[in-house]
XYZ file of C-alpha atoms in Angstrom:
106
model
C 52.788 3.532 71.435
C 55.789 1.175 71.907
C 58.388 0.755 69.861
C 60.160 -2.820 68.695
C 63.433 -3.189 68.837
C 63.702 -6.625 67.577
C 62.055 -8.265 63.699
C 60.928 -11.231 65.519
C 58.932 -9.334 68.233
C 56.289 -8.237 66.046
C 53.271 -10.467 65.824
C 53.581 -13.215 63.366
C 56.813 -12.730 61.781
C 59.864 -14.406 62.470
C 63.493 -13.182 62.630
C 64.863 -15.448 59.872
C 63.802 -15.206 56.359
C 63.277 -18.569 54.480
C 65.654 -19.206 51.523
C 63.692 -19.139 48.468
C 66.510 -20.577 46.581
C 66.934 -23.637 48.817
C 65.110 -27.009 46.922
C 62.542 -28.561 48.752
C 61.887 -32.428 47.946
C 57.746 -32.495 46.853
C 55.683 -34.848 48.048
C 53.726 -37.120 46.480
C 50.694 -35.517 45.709
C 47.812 -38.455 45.215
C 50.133 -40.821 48.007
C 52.234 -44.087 46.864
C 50.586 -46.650 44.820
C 47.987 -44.223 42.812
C 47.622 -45.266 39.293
C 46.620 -42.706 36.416
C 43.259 -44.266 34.957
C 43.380 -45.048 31.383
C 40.599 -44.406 29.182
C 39.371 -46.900 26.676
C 36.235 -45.724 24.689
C 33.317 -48.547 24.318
C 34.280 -50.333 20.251
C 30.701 -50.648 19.474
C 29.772 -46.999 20.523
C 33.314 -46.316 18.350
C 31.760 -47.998 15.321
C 28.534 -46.905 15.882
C 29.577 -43.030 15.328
C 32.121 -44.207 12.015
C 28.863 -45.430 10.979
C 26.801 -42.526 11.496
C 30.006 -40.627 9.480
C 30.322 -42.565 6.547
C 26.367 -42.558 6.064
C 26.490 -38.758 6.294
C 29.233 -38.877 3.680
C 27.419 -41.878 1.530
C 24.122 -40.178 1.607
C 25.211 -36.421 0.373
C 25.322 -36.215 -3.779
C 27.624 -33.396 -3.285
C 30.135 -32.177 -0.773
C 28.364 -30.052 1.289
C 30.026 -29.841 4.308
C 32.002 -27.040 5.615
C 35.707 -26.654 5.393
C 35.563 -26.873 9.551
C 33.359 -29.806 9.549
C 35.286 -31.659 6.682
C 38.328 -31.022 7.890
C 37.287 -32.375 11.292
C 35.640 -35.415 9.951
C 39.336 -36.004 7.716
C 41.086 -35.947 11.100
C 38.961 -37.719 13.558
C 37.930 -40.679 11.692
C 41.364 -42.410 11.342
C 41.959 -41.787 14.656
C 38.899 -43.106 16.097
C 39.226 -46.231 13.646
C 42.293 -47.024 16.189
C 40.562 -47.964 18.537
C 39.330 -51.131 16.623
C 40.673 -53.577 14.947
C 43.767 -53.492 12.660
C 41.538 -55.136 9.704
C 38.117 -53.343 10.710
C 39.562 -49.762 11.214
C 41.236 -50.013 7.711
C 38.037 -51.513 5.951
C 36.511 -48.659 7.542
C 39.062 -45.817 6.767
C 39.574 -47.216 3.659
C 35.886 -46.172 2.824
C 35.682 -42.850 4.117
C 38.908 -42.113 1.969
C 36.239 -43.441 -1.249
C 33.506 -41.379 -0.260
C 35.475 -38.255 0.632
C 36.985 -38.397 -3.229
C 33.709 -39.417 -4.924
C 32.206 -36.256 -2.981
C 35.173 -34.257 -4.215
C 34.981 -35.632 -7.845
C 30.791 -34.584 -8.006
């Protein structure tokens, strides 16, 4: 068996340790000119699933729905009203706030 004298004899190691304090610049991962895609959601199939939510709420004589669901429901629909109009998203909020206290009041 022979023996090594010297670090950077043995097979695939080197004789000089890299500096792990030492800052490397990064490169750009995705190249120059990449853009981050934005999403905007379709406003009719927005409105369509308000709609769907305020007929579940306008339909019920009671509240029936579960503190997960309602509480859900209280934070989603503003901010899916956002997405449309300033005047249509407050019409709309507006009378989910109506039906979520009439439902409360029963």
């Amino acid at each position: 068996m022979a023996c090594i004298d010297r670090f950077d004899e043995m097979p695939g190691m080197t004789s000089r340790q890299p500096d792990l304090f030492e800052i490397e610049e990064q490169t750009d991962l995705f190249g120059e000119g990449f853009e981050t895609p934005e999403y905007r959601p379709d406003p009719d199939s927005v409105r369509l699933d308000l709609q769907k939510m305020l007929a579940e709420a306008r339909a019920a004589q009671k509240l029936t729905w579960e503190p997960s669901k309602l509480l859900l429901y209280r934070t989603i629909f503003p901010q899916m009203t956002n997405w449309l109009s300033d005047e249509e998203g407050s019409q709309l909020r507006f009378e989910f706030e109506t039906e979520l206290k009439r439902l409360q009041a029963a």
